[in-house]
Structure formats: structure tokens, C-alpha cells
Short mmCIF file of C-alpha atoms in Angstrom, two decimals:
data_model
loop_
_atom_site.label_atom_id
_atom_site.label_comp_id
_atom_site.label_asym_id
_atom_site.label_seq_id
_atom_site.Cartn_x
_atom_site.Cartn_y
_atom_site.Cartn_z
CA UNK A 1447 52.48 -33.94 219.39
CA UNK A 1448 52.03 -30.44 218.04
CA UNK A 1449 52.45 -28.53 214.79
CA UNK A 1450 51.81 -29.37 211.20
CA UNK A 1451 55.28 -30.97 210.89
CA UNK A 1452 53.73 -34.17 212.26
CA UNK A 1453 51.25 -34.28 209.40
CA UNK A 1454 52.57 -36.16 206.34
CA UNK A 1455 53.32 -33.87 203.42
CA UNK A 1456 51.15 -35.88 201.04
CA UNK A 1457 48.19 -35.52 203.34
CA UNK A 1458 48.72 -31.79 203.72
CA UNK A 1459 48.93 -31.39 199.95
CA UNK A 1460 45.85 -33.55 199.51
CA UNK A 1461 43.86 -31.46 201.97
CA UNK A 1462 45.05 -28.20 200.42
CA UNK A 1463 44.13 -29.40 196.92
CA UNK A 1464 40.70 -30.54 198.10
CA UNK A 1465 40.04 -27.24 199.88
CA UNK A 1466 41.10 -25.18 196.85
CA UNK A 1467 39.11 -27.38 194.48
CA UNK A 1468 36.05 -27.11 196.71
CA UNK A 1469 36.32 -23.31 196.87
CA UNK A 1470 36.61 -23.04 193.09
CA UNK A 1471 33.59 -25.32 192.76
CA UNK A 1472 31.71 -23.10 195.20
CA UNK A 1473 32.36 -20.15 192.89
CA UNK A 1474 30.62 -22.05 190.08
CA UNK A 1475 27.64 -22.94 192.25
CA UNK A 1476 27.25 -19.37 193.50
CA UNK A 1477 27.72 -17.70 190.12
CA UNK A 1478 27.66 -19.93 187.06
CA UNK A 1479 29.29 -18.21 184.10
CA UNK A 1480 31.83 -18.99 181.40
CA UNK A 1481 34.85 -18.15 183.56
CA UNK A 1482 33.72 -20.02 186.65
CA UNK A 1483 32.84 -23.02 184.48
CA UNK A 1484 36.27 -23.00 182.83
CA UNK A 1485 37.92 -22.62 186.25
CA UNK A 1486 35.86 -25.54 187.51
CA UNK A 1487 36.69 -27.76 184.53
CA UNK A 1488 40.39 -27.03 184.31
CA UNK A 1489 41.36 -26.18 187.91
CA UNK A 1490 38.82 -27.42 190.44
CA UNK A 1491 38.28 -30.81 188.85
CA UNK A 1492 42.01 -31.67 188.56
CA UNK A 1493 42.61 -30.39 192.09
CA UNK A 1494 39.86 -32.61 193.50
CA UNK A 1495 41.25 -35.53 191.50
CA UNK A 1496 44.76 -34.78 192.77
CA UNK A 1497 43.44 -34.72 196.34
CA UNK A 1498 42.00 -38.19 195.89
CA UNK A 1499 45.18 -39.57 194.32
CA UNK A 1500 47.48 -38.08 196.98
CA UNK A 1501 45.26 -39.44 199.75
CA UNK A 1502 45.27 -42.87 198.09
CA UNK A 1503 49.09 -42.80 197.88
CA UNK A 1504 49.30 -41.82 201.55
CA UNK A 1505 46.97 -44.66 202.54
CA UNK A 1506 48.99 -47.07 200.39
CA UNK A 1507 52.26 -45.94 202.03
CA UNK A 1508 50.74 -46.32 205.50
CA UNK A 1509 49.55 -49.82 204.70
CA UNK A 1510 52.99 -50.77 203.35
CA UNK A 1511 54.67 -49.35 206.46
CA UNK A 1512 52.33 -51.34 208.69
CA UNK A 1513 53.11 -54.41 206.53
CA UNK A 1514 49.46 -54.87 205.71
CA UNK A 1515 50.15 -54.98 201.98
CA UNK B 1412 14.06 10.78 203.15
CA UNK B 1413 15.76 9.52 199.99
CA UNK B 1414 17.32 6.12 199.62
CA UNK B 1415 20.83 5.70 198.22
CA UNK B 1416 20.89 4.83 194.51
CA UNK B 1417 22.47 1.41 195.11
CA UNK B 1418 19.78 0.47 197.61
CA UNK B 1419 17.03 1.66 195.26
CA UNK B 1420 18.49 -0.46 192.46
CA UNK B 1421 18.75 -3.49 194.74
CA UNK B 1422 15.14 -3.09 195.89
CA UNK B 1423 13.98 -2.70 192.29
CA UNK B 1424 15.74 -5.91 191.28
CA UNK B 1425 14.23 -7.76 194.26
CA UNK B 1426 10.79 -6.48 193.23
CA UNK B 1427 11.41 -7.63 189.66
CA UNK B 1428 12.45 -11.06 190.94
CA UNK B 1429 9.29 -11.25 193.04
CA UNK B 1430 7.22 -10.41 189.98
CA UNK B 1431 8.86 -13.30 188.15
CA UNK B 1432 8.04 -15.58 191.04
CA UNK B 1433 4.43 -14.42 191.02
CA UNK B 1434 3.77 -16.85 188.18
CA UNK B 1435 1.85 -19.80 189.59
CA UNK B 1436 3.97 -22.90 190.02
CA UNK B 1437 2.63 -26.36 189.25
CA UNK B 1438 1.16 -28.19 192.23
CA UNK B 1439 3.83 -29.94 194.25
CA UNK B 1440 6.62 -27.77 192.78
CA UNK B 1441 9.94 -28.53 194.47
CA UNK B 1442 12.30 -26.80 192.06
CA UNK B 1443 14.05 -27.85 188.87
CA UNK B 1444 16.73 -30.49 188.52
CA UNK B 1445 19.22 -27.67 188.11
CA UNK B 1446 18.05 -26.01 191.35
CA UNK B 1447 18.64 -29.30 193.15
CA UNK B 1448 22.03 -29.84 191.51
CA UNK B 1449 23.09 -26.37 192.61
CA UNK B 1450 21.74 -26.75 196.15
CA UNK B 1451 23.29 -30.17 196.67
CA UNK B 1452 26.55 -28.96 195.16
CA UNK B 1453 26.74 -26.04 197.60
CA UNK B 1454 25.84 -28.35 200.51
CA UNK B 1455 28.56 -30.87 199.58
CA UNK B 1456 31.19 -28.17 199.07
CA UNK B 1457 30.43 -26.59 202.45
CA UNK B 1458 30.43 -30.02 204.11
CA UNK B 1459 33.80 -30.83 202.53
CA UNK B 1460 35.33 -27.53 203.65
CA UNK B 1461 33.93 -27.91 207.19
CA UNK B 1462 35.27 -31.45 207.47
CA UNK B 1463 38.68 -30.41 206.15
CA UNK B 1464 38.83 -27.56 208.68
CA UNK B 1465 37.80 -29.92 211.48
CA UNK B 1466 40.36 -32.52 210.40
CA UNK B 1467 43.12 -29.93 210.11
CA UNK B 1468 42.42 -28.71 213.65
CA UNK B 1469 42.56 -32.27 214.99
CA UNK B 1470 45.69 -33.03 212.99
CA UNK B 1471 47.54 -30.11 214.53
CA UNK B 1472 46.41 -31.06 218.03
CA UNK B 1473 46.75 -34.84 218.07
CA UNK B 1474 48.45 -35.87 214.83
CA UNK B 1475 47.23 -38.48 212.42
CA UNK B 1476 45.05 -40.95 214.28
CA UNK B 1477 43.14 -43.90 212.75
CA UNK B 1478 39.85 -42.14 213.48
CA UNK B 1479 41.03 -39.07 211.62
CA UNK B 1480 42.02 -41.12 208.57
CA UNK B 1481 38.50 -42.46 208.45
CA UNK B 1482 37.10 -38.94 208.81
CA UNK B 1483 39.25 -37.73 205.89
CA UNK B 1484 37.80 -40.35 203.56
CA UNK B 1485 34.64 -38.24 203.32
CA UNK B 1486 36.12 -34.89 202.11
CA UNK B 1487 38.98 -36.47 200.15
CA UNK B 1488 37.36 -39.51 198.53
CA UNK B 1489 33.57 -39.50 198.79
CA UNK B 1490 32.61 -35.83 198.35
CA UNK B 1491 34.91 -34.79 195.43
CA UNK B 1492 33.18 -37.02 192.84
CA UNK B 1493 29.79 -35.78 194.05
CA UNK B 1494 30.96 -32.14 193.79
CA UNK B 1495 32.29 -32.75 190.27
CA UNK B 1496 29.05 -34.45 189.24
CA UNK B 1497 26.83 -31.65 190.50
CA UNK B 1498 29.29 -29.05 189.22
CA UNK B 1499 29.00 -30.38 185.70
CA UNK B 1500 25.27 -30.81 186.01
CA UNK B 1501 24.76 -27.20 187.10
CA UNK B 1502 27.59 -25.67 185.07
CA UNK B 1503 26.67 -27.21 181.73
CA UNK B 1504 22.99 -26.38 182.20
CA UNK B 1505 23.74 -22.78 183.22
CA UNK B 1506 26.12 -22.29 180.31
CA UNK B 1507 23.16 -22.63 177.94
CA UNK B 1508 21.39 -19.56 179.35
CA UNK B 1509 21.39 -16.22 177.57
CA UNK B 1510 22.88 -14.70 180.74
CA UNK B 1511 25.92 -16.91 180.33
CA UNK B 1512 26.36 -15.97 176.65
CA UNK B 1513 25.84 -12.31 177.47
CA UNK B 1514 28.27 -12.25 180.37
CA UNK B 1515 31.14 -11.26 178.07
CA UNK B 1516 31.25 -7.54 177.33
CA UNK B 1517 31.48 -8.09 173.57
CA UNK B 1518 28.15 -9.96 173.56
CA UNK B 1519 26.13 -7.35 175.47
CA UNK B 1520 24.85 -5.47 172.36
CA UNK B 1521 23.63 -8.77 170.91
CA UNK B 1522 21.84 -9.61 174.15
CA UNK B 1523 20.34 -6.10 174.31
CA UNK B 1524 19.04 -6.47 170.74
CA UNK B 1525 17.68 -9.94 171.48
CA UNK B 1526 15.64 -8.59 174.39
CA UNK B 1527 14.52 -5.42 172.64
CA UNK B 1528 10.82 -5.78 171.70
CA UNK B 1529 11.19 -3.05 169.08
CA UNK B 1530 14.00 -4.84 167.24
CA UNK B 1531 13.18 -6.51 163.94
CA UNK B 1532 16.22 -8.80 163.80
CA UNK B 1533 15.57 -12.50 163.44
CA UNK B 1534 16.93 -13.26 166.91
CA UNK B 1535 14.72 -10.62 168.54
CA UNK B 1536 11.66 -11.84 166.62
CA UNK B 1537 12.23 -15.36 167.91
CA UNK B 1538 12.77 -14.08 171.44
CA UNK B 1539 9.80 -11.73 171.78
CA UNK B 1540 7.38 -14.23 170.25
CA UNK B 1541 8.84 -17.04 172.34
CA UNK B 1542 9.38 -19.22 169.26
CA UNK B 1543 12.08 -20.69 171.46
CA UNK B 1544 11.13 -21.21 175.11
CA UNK B 1545 14.53 -20.96 176.77
CA UNK B 1546 18.30 -21.04 176.12
CA UNK B 1547 17.71 -18.85 173.07
CA UNK B 1548 21.35 -18.31 171.96
CA UNK B 1549 22.25 -21.94 172.57
CA UNK B 1550 19.27 -23.37 170.69
CA UNK B 1551 20.07 -21.54 167.45
CA UNK B 1552 23.85 -21.87 167.70
CA UNK B 1553 24.05 -25.57 168.45
CA UNK B 1554 23.88 -28.41 165.99
CA UNK B 1555 21.34 -31.04 166.80
CA UNK B 1556 22.31 -34.63 167.42
CA UNK B 1557 24.59 -36.47 169.77
CA UNK B 1558 27.72 -34.39 169.24
CA UNK B 1559 26.03 -31.00 168.87
CA UNK B 1560 26.43 -30.20 172.56
CA UNK B 1561 30.07 -31.32 172.59
CA UNK B 1562 30.86 -29.15 169.57
CA UNK B 1563 29.06 -26.19 171.17
CA UNK B 1564 31.06 -26.61 174.38
CA UNK B 1565 34.34 -26.79 172.47
CA UNK B 1566 33.38 -23.66 170.53
CA UNK B 1567 32.40 -21.98 173.81
CA UNK B 1568 35.80 -22.76 175.25
CA UNK B 1569 37.35 -21.08 172.22
CA UNK B 1570 35.12 -18.03 172.77
CA UNK B 1571 36.19 -17.75 176.42
CA UNK B 1572 39.86 -18.02 175.41
CA UNK B 1573 39.51 -15.38 172.69
CA UNK B 1574 37.59 -13.09 175.04
CA UNK B 1575 40.28 -13.45 177.72
CA UNK B 1576 43.14 -12.82 175.31
CA UNK B 1577 41.30 -10.24 173.23
CA UNK B 1578 42.03 -12.30 170.10
CA UNK B 1579 38.97 -11.21 168.15
CA UNK B 1580 38.10 -8.37 165.81
CA UNK B 1581 34.96 -6.29 165.42
CA UNK B 1582 32.46 -6.58 163.91
CA UNK B 1583 32.14 -10.21 165.01
CA UNK B 1584 31.45 -12.68 162.23
CA UNK B 1585 30.16 -16.21 162.45
CA UNK B 1586 33.02 -18.64 161.84
CA UNK B 1587 31.09 -20.83 159.36
CA UNK B 1588 28.09 -20.08 157.16
CA UNK B 1589 24.99 -20.54 159.31
CA UNK B 1590 23.60 -24.02 158.49
CA UNK B 1591 19.98 -24.07 157.33
CA UNK B 1592 19.54 -27.37 159.12
CA UNK B 1593 19.25 -25.52 162.43
CA UNK B 1594 16.31 -23.49 161.09
CA UNK B 1595 14.70 -26.46 159.37
CA UNK B 1596 14.94 -28.59 162.50
CA UNK B 1597 12.08 -26.49 163.94
CA UNK B 1598 10.46 -24.93 160.88
CA UNK B 1599 10.94 -27.69 158.32
CA UNK B 1600 7.86 -29.67 159.27
CA UNK B 1601 5.56 -26.78 160.18
CA UNK B 1602 2.53 -26.23 157.98
CA UNK B 1603 3.18 -22.48 157.92
CA UNK B 1604 6.57 -23.16 156.35
CA UNK B 1605 5.43 -25.91 154.01
CA UNK B 1606 2.38 -24.02 152.71
CA UNK B 1607 4.14 -20.70 152.28
CA UNK B 1608 4.37 -19.55 148.67
CA UNK B 1609 7.82 -18.22 149.47
CA UNK B 1610 9.04 -21.77 150.00
CA UNK B 1611 8.16 -23.61 146.77
CA UNK B 1612 8.91 -27.32 146.70
CA UNK B 1613 11.38 -26.96 143.84
CA UNK B 1614 13.54 -24.68 146.03
CA UNK B 1615 13.72 -27.14 148.90
CA UNK B 1616 16.84 -28.97 147.65
CA UNK B 1617 18.67 -25.64 147.56
CA UNK B 1618 17.61 -24.90 151.14
CA UNK B 1619 18.54 -28.36 152.36
CA UNK B 1620 21.94 -28.29 150.64
CA UNK B 1621 22.64 -24.79 151.92
CA UNK B 1622 23.00 -23.36 148.41
CA UNK B 1623 20.36 -20.82 149.44
CA UNK B 1624 20.62 -19.50 152.99
CA UNK B 1625 17.49 -18.88 155.06
CA UNK B 1626 19.17 -15.63 156.10
CA UNK B 1627 19.20 -14.41 152.48
CA UNK B 1628 15.51 -13.57 152.93
CA UNK B 1629 15.03 -13.61 156.70
CA UNK B 1630 18.13 -11.74 157.90
CA UNK B 1631 19.72 -10.04 159.57
CA UNK B 1632 19.90 -12.41 162.50
CA UNK B 1633 21.71 -9.91 164.72
CA UNK B 1634 22.67 -6.24 164.57
CA UNK B 1635 26.12 -5.32 163.26
CA UNK B 1636 28.11 -4.36 166.32
CA UNK B 1637 31.01 -1.97 165.86
CA UNK B 1638 33.65 -0.81 168.30
CA UNK B 1639 31.71 2.41 168.90
CA UNK B 1640 28.58 0.47 169.83
CA UNK B 1641 30.48 -1.48 172.45
CA UNK B 1642 31.58 1.60 174.38
#
């Protein structure tokens, strides 16, 4: 099993959103200023939230597929 | 041998920082809450990124295994709330500093005046005499009470937007008349204020209602900054 095609799209999006959100948060921690704070509040935070939601949907779909829900 | 200018500047700033640190710390000093919020925030972000990279590598090699799903819970479920918590903790605290207010180009002359010991403006007088210990801009430009901080943050968001879009005109003017309540919150109960002949008791209602501004006698609070001064 090779290649990212095997990885569910939702999971890939979730990981990408989490990575981007984490990097934007890192910018705030390294240099706290008005722009990094705004980027954190309006980009990083929603991205991290989106990552959690997408992961939860993926888990829910997996559980439904396995008939555990 | 002469050192490059950039290196000289960097060394000078390191020396200045060391001078700041030369102040004796209290016994058992382990940093401020903000230092810890920042440190933990960086640690959690780096951990999240490392785990995501590790998981991505495993995903490409072996696909989605049950063990990998469990591993992903950490960077996708557990760490994001912690990062957001420490981000707000550090970000909100840092946004109160004069460095944060002065980070926009248009505010630099105000910051320069504030830190100029020779300046006679009200802001500079408060700064050089340390009438306010820290967060000098924020302390005078925030209403006290439960919603003061929220209002200040909303106003700050407006300032960032206007600075980004250039939707402001010079000289800058305060959007509302400066409320005396912010001055009186510190000075109102001080004996120096109460016993001063310049503040007779019969004038107090006018000061409290805002009919007379503190700045009428004690201004200007800041220098008037023109376009030329900003260049």
C-alpha cells in the first residue's frame, strides 16, 4: 500500500489544517504582535478547529463503516 | 579589524538585553506566567508538527492503521485546544505591551515621544516617572471594569484593519473624548490630587461628568504627528 491516495481525503485535509494552524500559532509564539495575533485568532484558531471536526467526521465514518455505531 | 555594522548592532542589543537581565530576580524566580505560556505553546506546536510529520510518513508507507489513528488523536484532538489556550494567554498579554502598540509605523512617533525623557507630554511624564509600571499605552487607553478589555481588543482589531487598509488620516485623533474616569481611577483617591488647590471640591462634579477634561489643564497627552514627522 503506497502513496497518499490510500489516505482518506478528510484525514489529509485535517492534517493539513492542523499543520497550517500550528505554524501560524508558532508565528504568534515567536513574535507576538498585532498581525500575528489577528492571524492566530482568525486563521490559526479556525484551522485547528476544522482539523478537529474533520478528524471527528472521519472517525465517525469509520465507526459507521465498521458497524460499530 | 572592524566588525560589520549589522553585527555591531546585534552585539549592542545583546549587551542591552544583558543589562536588563542584570536586575536581581526574586529568590526562586522561574519566569512569568506569560513566559511559561509562550514556552509551553512553542513546545506543543513543535510536538504537534513532529507528530503530524511522523504520522504522514507512516500513512504513506503503511496506510491508515488502528495504531496510527490513535497516534493522530494527539496532534488533531488533544494538542489544538492546548495551543489555542496558550496562544490566547500569550497573545492577549503581549498585545498590551508598548512594543505591540508601537509595531505599526504610524504609532512610532508616539512611542518615541513616550520614551523620550526630555518630552513634557503627559504620556512621557507618566512613563519616565513610572506612574504606570507596565503596559503604558494599554493602561491609559482601556476602560476599567469587566468589559474594558473586550472593548479595547475590539478597538485594537479596528486599528489593525485601518492600518492594513490605510483607512486613516493624519494627524491621528482619538475617536471619542478622553474619559476623565481613566485618570480618576488612579488619581482620584490620591492625597496629592485631593489636596491640590487646582482641584477644588466644587469642581469635582464637572470633572466626574466630563464637562471639564483633565487634558484641558494637563495636556497635551501626545505630540501632534503630521505626515512629515512620519517619514
